Amino acid sequence: MFHSGKNFLSYICLQERMEGFGEDAPVVSQLLPLELVDKCIGSRIWVIMKGDKEFVGTIRGFDDYVNMVLEDVTEFEMTPEGRKTNKLDQILLNGNNVCMLIPGGEGPQ
């Protein structure tokens, strides 16, 4: 499970501090991926999917698989004819198809 990785990373940071730098060395701050997504709740986010679709919306929630609920969404689809946009009130995105998350992003220009 993802949360066990946090304990492992904390152990590694602590071990490096103790072995290489001594007790007075500062501990490196770490931000795990799901912690970053959690900090984005209620904010605008640009989601680039596998394939030809991108979404910009306000993130309302997500789970450990990065399935996301977005509100006030603009969908961008790249087609041979050009970029198509579609406005949606709410959408559930499958995290398995998410390629990149850009907090505060406004979509393709």
Short mmCIF file of N, CA, C and O in Angstrom, two decimals:
data_model
loop_
_atom_site.label_atom_id
_atom_site.label_comp_id
_atom_site.label_asym_id
_atom_site.label_seq_id
_atom_site.Cartn_x
_atom_site.Cartn_y
_atom_site.Cartn_z
N MET A 1 0.83 -1.18 0.00
CA MET A 1 0.00 0.00 0.00
C MET A 1 0.88 1.25 0.00
O MET A 1 1.99 1.25 0.51
N PHE A 2 0.39 2.33 -0.51
CA PHE A 2 1.15 3.56 -0.69
C PHE A 2 1.68 4.11 0.63
O PHE A 2 2.80 4.55 0.71
N HIS A 3 0.89 4.07 1.67
CA HIS A 3 1.28 4.70 2.92
C HIS A 3 2.49 4.03 3.56
O HIS A 3 3.21 4.67 4.29
N SER A 4 2.72 2.75 3.27
CA SER A 4 3.90 2.09 3.81
C SER A 4 5.17 2.69 3.20
O SER A 4 6.22 2.68 3.83
N GLY A 5 5.08 3.22 1.99
CA GLY A 5 6.22 3.87 1.36
C GLY A 5 6.68 5.09 2.13
O GLY A 5 7.85 5.41 2.19
N LYS A 6 5.74 5.81 2.74
CA LYS A 6 6.08 6.99 3.52
C LYS A 6 6.97 6.60 4.69
O LYS A 6 7.96 7.26 4.97
N ASN A 7 6.64 5.53 5.37
CA ASN A 7 7.46 5.09 6.49
C ASN A 7 8.85 4.70 6.02
O ASN A 7 9.84 4.98 6.68
N PHE A 8 8.95 4.04 4.88
CA PHE A 8 10.23 3.65 4.32
C PHE A 8 11.07 4.88 3.99
O PHE A 8 12.25 4.95 4.34
N LEU A 9 10.45 5.89 3.33
CA LEU A 9 11.19 7.10 2.99
C LEU A 9 11.64 7.84 4.24
O LEU A 9 12.74 8.37 4.29
N SER A 10 10.80 7.89 5.27
CA SER A 10 11.17 8.55 6.52
C SER A 10 12.35 7.83 7.15
O SER A 10 13.27 8.46 7.66
N TYR A 11 12.35 6.50 7.10
CA TYR A 11 13.45 5.72 7.64
C TYR A 11 14.74 6.03 6.90
O TYR A 11 15.79 6.22 7.51
N ILE A 12 14.67 6.09 5.57
CA ILE A 12 15.87 6.38 4.76
C ILE A 12 16.42 7.76 5.11
O ILE A 12 17.62 7.93 5.31
N CYS A 13 15.55 8.77 5.21
CA CYS A 13 16.00 10.13 5.54
C CYS A 13 16.65 10.16 6.92
O CYS A 13 17.68 10.78 7.12
N LEU A 14 16.04 9.48 7.88
CA LEU A 14 16.57 9.45 9.23
C LEU A 14 17.92 8.74 9.24
O LEU A 14 18.87 9.20 9.87
N GLN A 15 18.03 7.62 8.51
CA GLN A 15 19.28 6.87 8.47
C GLN A 15 20.39 7.71 7.84
O GLN A 15 21.51 7.75 8.34
N GLU A 16 20.10 8.41 6.75
CA GLU A 16 21.10 9.26 6.11
C GLU A 16 21.54 10.37 7.05
O GLU A 16 22.71 10.72 7.12
N ARG A 17 20.61 10.93 7.79
CA ARG A 17 20.93 12.00 8.73
C ARG A 17 21.88 11.50 9.80
O ARG A 17 22.86 12.13 10.13
N MET A 18 21.59 10.30 10.30
CA MET A 18 22.38 9.76 11.39
C MET A 18 23.75 9.30 10.90
O MET A 18 24.75 9.52 11.57
N GLU A 19 23.84 8.69 9.74
CA GLU A 19 25.09 8.14 9.25
C GLU A 19 26.00 9.19 8.62
O GLU A 19 27.20 9.19 8.84
N GLY A 20 25.43 10.06 7.81
CA GLY A 20 26.26 10.95 7.02
C GLY A 20 26.45 12.34 7.57
O GLY A 20 27.45 12.99 7.29
N PHE A 21 25.51 12.82 8.34
CA PHE A 21 25.56 14.23 8.68
C PHE A 21 25.55 14.52 10.18
O PHE A 21 25.73 15.65 10.59
N GLY A 22 25.27 13.55 10.98
CA GLY A 22 25.24 13.78 12.42
C GLY A 22 23.89 14.28 12.88
O GLY A 22 22.98 14.55 12.10
N GLU A 23 23.76 14.43 14.16
CA GLU A 23 22.47 14.80 14.78
C GLU A 23 22.05 16.24 14.49
O GLU A 23 20.89 16.58 14.57
N ASP A 24 23.01 17.13 14.20
CA ASP A 24 22.68 18.55 14.01
C ASP A 24 22.21 18.89 12.61
O ASP A 24 21.78 20.00 12.35
N ALA A 25 22.29 17.92 11.69
CA ALA A 25 21.89 18.18 10.30
C ALA A 25 20.38 18.30 10.20
O ALA A 25 19.63 17.60 10.88
N PRO A 26 19.88 19.22 9.36
CA PRO A 26 18.44 19.35 9.18
C PRO A 26 17.87 18.14 8.43
O PRO A 26 18.54 17.57 7.58
N VAL A 27 16.65 17.78 8.77
CA VAL A 27 15.97 16.69 8.06
C VAL A 27 15.36 17.28 6.80
O VAL A 27 14.74 18.33 6.84
N VAL A 28 15.57 16.62 5.67
CA VAL A 28 15.04 17.08 4.39
C VAL A 28 13.52 16.94 4.40
O VAL A 28 12.99 15.89 4.74
N SER A 29 12.83 18.00 4.03
CA SER A 29 11.37 17.95 3.94
C SER A 29 10.98 17.16 2.71
O SER A 29 11.59 17.29 1.66
N GLN A 30 9.96 16.33 2.85
CA GLN A 30 9.52 15.53 1.71
C GLN A 30 8.02 15.68 1.51
O GLN A 30 7.28 15.86 2.46
N LEU A 31 7.61 15.66 0.28
CA LEU A 31 6.21 15.75 -0.08
C LEU A 31 5.92 14.61 -1.03
O LEU A 31 6.47 14.54 -2.12
N LEU A 32 5.07 13.70 -0.58
CA LEU A 32 4.74 12.53 -1.40
C LEU A 32 3.65 12.89 -2.40
O LEU A 32 2.90 13.85 -2.20
N PRO A 33 3.54 12.14 -3.50
CA PRO A 33 2.59 12.49 -4.56
C PRO A 33 1.15 12.68 -4.09
O PRO A 33 0.52 13.68 -4.45
N LEU A 34 0.61 11.77 -3.30
CA LEU A 34 -0.77 11.93 -2.86
C LEU A 34 -0.93 13.10 -1.90
O LEU A 34 -2.01 13.70 -1.83
N GLU A 35 0.13 13.45 -1.17
CA GLU A 35 0.07 14.63 -0.31
C GLU A 35 -0.05 15.89 -1.15
O GLU A 35 -0.77 16.82 -0.79
N LEU A 36 0.65 15.93 -2.28
CA LEU A 36 0.54 17.09 -3.18
C LEU A 36 -0.87 17.19 -3.74
O LEU A 36 -1.45 18.28 -3.76
N VAL A 37 -1.43 16.08 -4.19
CA VAL A 37 -2.80 16.09 -4.73
C VAL A 37 -3.77 16.54 -3.63
O VAL A 37 -4.67 17.35 -3.88
N ASP A 38 -3.57 16.07 -2.41
CA ASP A 38 -4.44 16.45 -1.30
C ASP A 38 -4.39 17.96 -1.04
O ASP A 38 -5.42 18.58 -0.75
N LYS A 39 -3.22 18.57 -1.19
CA LYS A 39 -3.10 20.02 -1.01
C LYS A 39 -3.84 20.81 -2.10
O LYS A 39 -4.12 21.98 -1.94
N CYS A 40 -4.14 20.14 -3.21
CA CYS A 40 -4.81 20.80 -4.33
C CYS A 40 -6.34 20.76 -4.22
O CYS A 40 -7.02 21.37 -5.06
N ILE A 41 -6.89 20.05 -3.25
CA ILE A 41 -8.35 19.97 -3.10
C ILE A 41 -8.93 21.38 -3.03
O ILE A 41 -8.44 22.23 -2.29
N GLY A 42 -9.94 21.64 -3.83
CA GLY A 42 -10.57 22.96 -3.88
C GLY A 42 -9.91 23.93 -4.84
O GLY A 42 -10.39 25.04 -5.02
N SER A 43 -8.81 23.51 -5.46
CA SER A 43 -8.07 24.38 -6.39
C SER A 43 -8.23 23.89 -7.82
O SER A 43 -8.61 22.75 -8.07
N ARG A 44 -7.88 24.76 -8.74
CA ARG A 44 -7.90 24.40 -10.15
C ARG A 44 -6.69 23.51 -10.47
O ARG A 44 -5.60 23.72 -9.92
N ILE A 45 -6.91 22.54 -11.34
CA ILE A 45 -5.86 21.63 -11.73
C ILE A 45 -6.04 21.26 -13.19
O ILE A 45 -7.15 21.19 -13.70
N TRP A 46 -4.92 21.10 -13.87
CA TRP A 46 -4.90 20.69 -15.28
C TRP A 46 -4.48 19.24 -15.29
O TRP A 46 -3.42 18.88 -14.77
N VAL A 47 -5.30 18.38 -15.89
CA VAL A 47 -5.05 16.95 -15.94
C VAL A 47 -4.83 16.54 -17.39
O VAL A 47 -5.71 16.72 -18.22
N ILE A 48 -3.65 16.01 -17.68
CA ILE A 48 -3.34 15.51 -19.01
C ILE A 48 -3.50 13.99 -18.96
O ILE A 48 -2.88 13.32 -18.13
N MET A 49 -4.36 13.49 -19.83
CA MET A 49 -4.67 12.06 -19.86
C MET A 49 -3.83 11.35 -20.91
O MET A 49 -3.27 11.98 -21.80
N LYS A 50 -3.74 10.03 -20.81
CA LYS A 50 -3.17 9.24 -21.89
C LYS A 50 -4.08 9.44 -23.10
O LYS A 50 -5.30 9.47 -22.95
N GLY A 51 -3.55 9.58 -24.26
CA GLY A 51 -4.39 9.81 -25.44
C GLY A 51 -4.46 11.28 -25.77
O GLY A 51 -3.52 12.03 -25.56
N ASP A 52 -5.61 11.72 -26.24
CA ASP A 52 -5.75 13.07 -26.79
C ASP A 52 -6.64 13.99 -25.97
O ASP A 52 -7.14 14.97 -26.49
N LYS A 53 -6.85 13.69 -24.68
CA LYS A 53 -7.74 14.53 -23.88
C LYS A 53 -7.01 15.15 -22.71
O LYS A 53 -6.09 14.57 -22.14
N GLU A 54 -7.44 16.37 -22.39
CA GLU A 54 -6.95 17.09 -21.23
C GLU A 54 -8.16 17.74 -20.56
O GLU A 54 -9.14 18.06 -21.22
N PHE A 55 -8.07 17.91 -19.23
CA PHE A 55 -9.16 18.50 -18.47
C PHE A 55 -8.61 19.56 -17.54
O PHE A 55 -7.53 19.41 -16.97
N VAL A 56 -9.37 20.64 -17.38
CA VAL A 56 -9.06 21.66 -16.38
C VAL A 56 -10.31 21.81 -15.54
O VAL A 56 -11.41 21.99 -16.07
N GLY A 57 -10.15 21.71 -14.22
CA GLY A 57 -11.30 21.85 -13.34
C GLY A 57 -10.85 22.01 -11.90
O GLY A 57 -9.66 22.01 -11.58
N THR A 58 -11.84 22.13 -11.03
CA THR A 58 -11.59 22.24 -9.59
C THR A 58 -11.66 20.83 -9.00
O THR A 58 -12.68 20.16 -9.13
N ILE A 59 -10.58 20.40 -8.37
CA ILE A 59 -10.54 19.06 -7.82
C ILE A 59 -11.30 19.02 -6.49
O ILE A 59 -11.06 19.83 -5.61
N ARG A 60 -12.28 18.13 -6.42
CA ARG A 60 -13.12 17.99 -5.23
C ARG A 60 -12.75 16.78 -4.39
O ARG A 60 -13.00 16.76 -3.20
N GLY A 61 -12.15 15.77 -5.01
CA GLY A 61 -11.76 14.59 -4.26
C GLY A 61 -10.98 13.61 -5.12
O GLY A 61 -10.97 13.71 -6.34
N PHE A 62 -10.31 12.66 -4.45
CA PHE A 62 -9.54 11.64 -5.13
C PHE A 62 -9.36 10.47 -4.17
O PHE A 62 -9.63 10.58 -2.98
N ASP A 63 -8.90 9.35 -4.71
CA ASP A 63 -8.62 8.18 -3.87
C ASP A 63 -7.17 7.73 -4.08
O ASP A 63 -6.40 8.41 -4.76
N ASP A 64 -6.81 6.59 -3.47
CA ASP A 64 -5.44 6.10 -3.56
C ASP A 64 -5.02 5.73 -4.98
O ASP A 64 -3.84 5.60 -5.26
N TYR A 65 -5.99 5.53 -5.86
CA TYR A 65 -5.69 5.21 -7.26
C TYR A 65 -5.66 6.45 -8.13
O TYR A 65 -5.53 6.37 -9.35
N VAL A 66 -5.80 7.62 -7.54
CA VAL A 66 -5.86 8.92 -8.19
C VAL A 66 -7.05 9.02 -9.14
O VAL A 66 -7.03 9.77 -10.10
N ASN A 67 -8.12 8.26 -8.86
CA ASN A 67 -9.41 8.55 -9.49
C ASN A 67 -9.81 9.90 -8.92
O ASN A 67 -9.65 10.14 -7.71
N MET A 68 -10.30 10.81 -9.75
CA MET A 68 -10.57 12.17 -9.30
C MET A 68 -11.97 12.64 -9.70
O MET A 68 -12.46 12.30 -10.76
N VAL A 69 -12.55 13.45 -8.82
CA VAL A 69 -13.78 14.15 -9.14
C VAL A 69 -13.41 15.61 -9.36
O VAL A 69 -12.81 16.25 -8.49
N LEU A 70 -13.76 16.11 -10.55
CA LEU A 70 -13.52 17.52 -10.89
C LEU A 70 -14.86 18.20 -11.13
O LEU A 70 -15.79 17.58 -11.65
N GLU A 71 -14.95 19.47 -10.75
CA GLU A 71 -16.13 20.30 -11.02
C GLU A 71 -15.73 21.49 -11.87
O GLU A 71 -14.56 21.87 -11.90
N ASP A 72 -16.75 22.08 -12.52
CA ASP A 72 -16.53 23.26 -13.38
C ASP A 72 -15.39 22.95 -14.36
O ASP A 72 -14.35 23.60 -14.37
N VAL A 73 -15.61 21.95 -15.18
CA VAL A 73 -14.57 21.34 -16.01
C VAL A 73 -14.62 21.83 -17.45
O VAL A 73 -15.70 21.99 -18.02
N THR A 74 -13.46 22.04 -18.01
CA THR A 74 -13.31 22.23 -19.45
C THR A 74 -12.52 21.05 -19.99
O THR A 74 -11.43 20.76 -19.49
N GLU A 75 -13.10 20.37 -20.96
CA GLU A 75 -12.43 19.23 -21.61
C GLU A 75 -11.83 19.71 -22.92
O GLU A 75 -12.48 20.40 -23.69
N PHE A 76 -10.58 19.36 -23.14
CA PHE A 76 -9.89 19.68 -24.38
C PHE A 76 -9.58 18.37 -25.09
O PHE A 76 -8.99 17.48 -24.50
N GLU A 77 -9.99 18.27 -26.34
CA GLU A 77 -9.70 17.08 -27.13
C GLU A 77 -8.95 17.49 -28.38
O GLU A 77 -9.40 18.38 -29.11
N MET A 78 -7.81 16.86 -28.61
CA MET A 78 -7.02 17.16 -29.80
C MET A 78 -7.48 16.23 -30.92
O MET A 78 -7.46 15.01 -30.77
N THR A 79 -7.93 16.82 -32.02
CA THR A 79 -8.40 16.05 -33.18
C THR A 79 -7.62 16.50 -34.42
O THR A 79 -6.97 17.55 -34.39
N PRO A 80 -7.70 15.75 -35.50
CA PRO A 80 -7.03 16.18 -36.74
C PRO A 80 -7.54 17.54 -37.23
O PRO A 80 -6.81 18.28 -37.89
N GLU A 81 -8.78 17.86 -36.90
CA GLU A 81 -9.36 19.15 -37.31
C GLU A 81 -8.94 20.29 -36.40
O GLU A 81 -9.20 21.44 -36.70
N GLY A 82 -8.35 20.00 -35.26
CA GLY A 82 -7.96 21.03 -34.30
C GLY A 82 -8.44 20.67 -32.90
O GLY A 82 -8.89 19.56 -32.64
N ARG A 83 -8.34 21.63 -32.01
CA ARG A 83 -8.72 21.41 -30.63
C ARG A 83 -10.21 21.66 -30.43
O ARG A 83 -10.73 22.71 -30.81
N LYS A 84 -10.88 20.70 -29.80
CA LYS A 84 -12.29 20.87 -29.46
C LYS A 84 -12.39 21.05 -27.95
O LYS A 84 -11.66 20.42 -27.19
N THR A 85 -13.31 21.93 -27.51
CA THR A 85 -13.53 22.12 -26.07
C THR A 85 -14.98 21.79 -25.74
O THR A 85 -15.88 21.94 -26.58
N ASN A 86 -15.17 21.34 -24.52
CA ASN A 86 -16.48 20.98 -24.04
C ASN A 86 -16.55 21.34 -22.56
O ASN A 86 -15.63 21.04 -21.80
N LYS A 87 -17.62 22.00 -22.14
CA LYS A 87 -17.80 22.39 -20.74
C LYS A 87 -18.65 21.33 -20.04
O LYS A 87 -19.65 20.86 -20.57
N LEU A 88 -18.24 20.94 -18.84
CA LEU A 88 -18.95 19.94 -18.04
C LEU A 88 -19.09 20.45 -16.61
O LEU A 88 -18.18 21.11 -16.08
N ASP A 89 -20.22 20.13 -15.97
CA ASP A 89 -20.41 20.52 -14.57
C ASP A 89 -19.52 19.70 -13.65
O ASP A 89 -18.90 20.23 -12.72
N GLN A 90 -19.48 18.39 -13.88
CA GLN A 90 -18.72 17.49 -13.01
C GLN A 90 -18.28 16.26 -13.79
O GLN A 90 -18.97 15.83 -14.72
N ILE A 91 -17.14 15.69 -13.41
CA ILE A 91 -16.64 14.51 -14.10
C ILE A 91 -15.84 13.66 -13.11
O ILE A 91 -15.22 14.18 -12.19
N LEU A 92 -15.88 12.34 -13.33
CA LEU A 92 -15.05 11.39 -12.59
C LEU A 92 -14.01 10.86 -13.56
O LEU A 92 -14.35 10.28 -14.59
N LEU A 93 -12.73 11.08 -13.24
CA LEU A 93 -11.64 10.62 -14.09
C LEU A 93 -11.03 9.36 -13.51
O LEU A 93 -10.79 9.27 -12.30
N ASN A 94 -10.75 8.39 -14.36
CA ASN A 94 -10.10 7.15 -13.95
C ASN A 94 -8.60 7.41 -13.83
O ASN A 94 -7.94 7.77 -14.80
N GLY A 95 -8.07 7.22 -12.64
CA GLY A 95 -6.66 7.50 -12.39
C GLY A 95 -5.72 6.67 -13.23
O GLY A 95 -4.57 7.06 -13.45
N ASN A 96 -6.17 5.52 -13.70
CA ASN A 96 -5.33 4.67 -14.52
C ASN A 96 -4.98 5.33 -15.85
O ASN A 96 -3.99 4.96 -16.49
N ASN A 97 -5.76 6.32 -16.27
CA ASN A 97 -5.54 7.00 -17.55
C ASN A 97 -4.89 8.37 -17.39
O ASN A 97 -4.70 9.07 -18.38
N VAL A 98 -4.58 8.75 -16.16
CA VAL A 98 -3.96 10.05 -15.92
C VAL A 98 -2.47 9.96 -16.23
O VAL A 98 -1.78 9.05 -15.78
N CYS A 99 -1.99 10.91 -17.02
CA CYS A 99 -0.58 10.96 -17.39
C CYS A 99 0.16 11.99 -16.54
O CYS A 99 1.25 11.74 -16.05
N MET A 100 -0.45 13.18 -16.35
CA MET A 100 0.22 14.26 -15.63
C MET A 100 -0.81 15.17 -14.95
O MET A 100 -1.87 15.45 -15.53
N LEU A 101 -0.47 15.66 -13.76
CA LEU A 101 -1.29 16.63 -13.04
C LEU A 101 -0.49 17.93 -12.90
O LEU A 101 0.67 17.89 -12.51
N ILE A 102 -1.13 19.04 -13.21
CA ILE A 102 -0.46 20.34 -13.13
C ILE A 102 -1.31 21.25 -12.23
O ILE A 102 -2.29 21.84 -12.69
N PRO A 103 -0.94 21.36 -10.95
CA PRO A 103 -1.71 22.23 -10.05
C PRO A 103 -1.69 23.67 -10.54
O PRO A 103 -0.64 24.20 -10.94
N GLY A 104 -2.85 24.31 -10.55
CA GLY A 104 -2.96 25.69 -10.97
C GLY A 104 -2.89 25.89 -12.47
O GLY A 104 -2.99 27.01 -12.95
N GLY A 105 -2.74 24.82 -13.24
CA GLY A 105 -2.65 24.93 -14.69
C GLY A 105 -3.97 25.36 -15.31
O GLY A 105 -5.03 25.09 -14.78
N GLU A 106 -3.88 26.04 -16.43
CA GLU A 106 -5.07 26.56 -17.10
C GLU A 106 -5.35 25.86 -18.42
O GLU A 106 -6.18 26.32 -19.19
N GLY A 107 -4.64 24.81 -18.71
CA GLY A 107 -4.90 24.07 -19.94
C GLY A 107 -4.02 24.49 -21.08
O GLY A 107 -3.20 25.39 -20.96
N PRO A 108 -4.21 23.82 -22.20
CA PRO A 108 -3.38 24.12 -23.37
C PRO A 108 -3.66 25.52 -23.90
O PRO A 108 -4.79 26.00 -23.85
N GLN A 109 -2.63 26.15 -24.37
CA GLN A 109 -2.76 27.54 -24.87
C GLN A 109 -2.77 27.57 -26.38
O GLN A 109 -2.17 26.91 -27.07
#
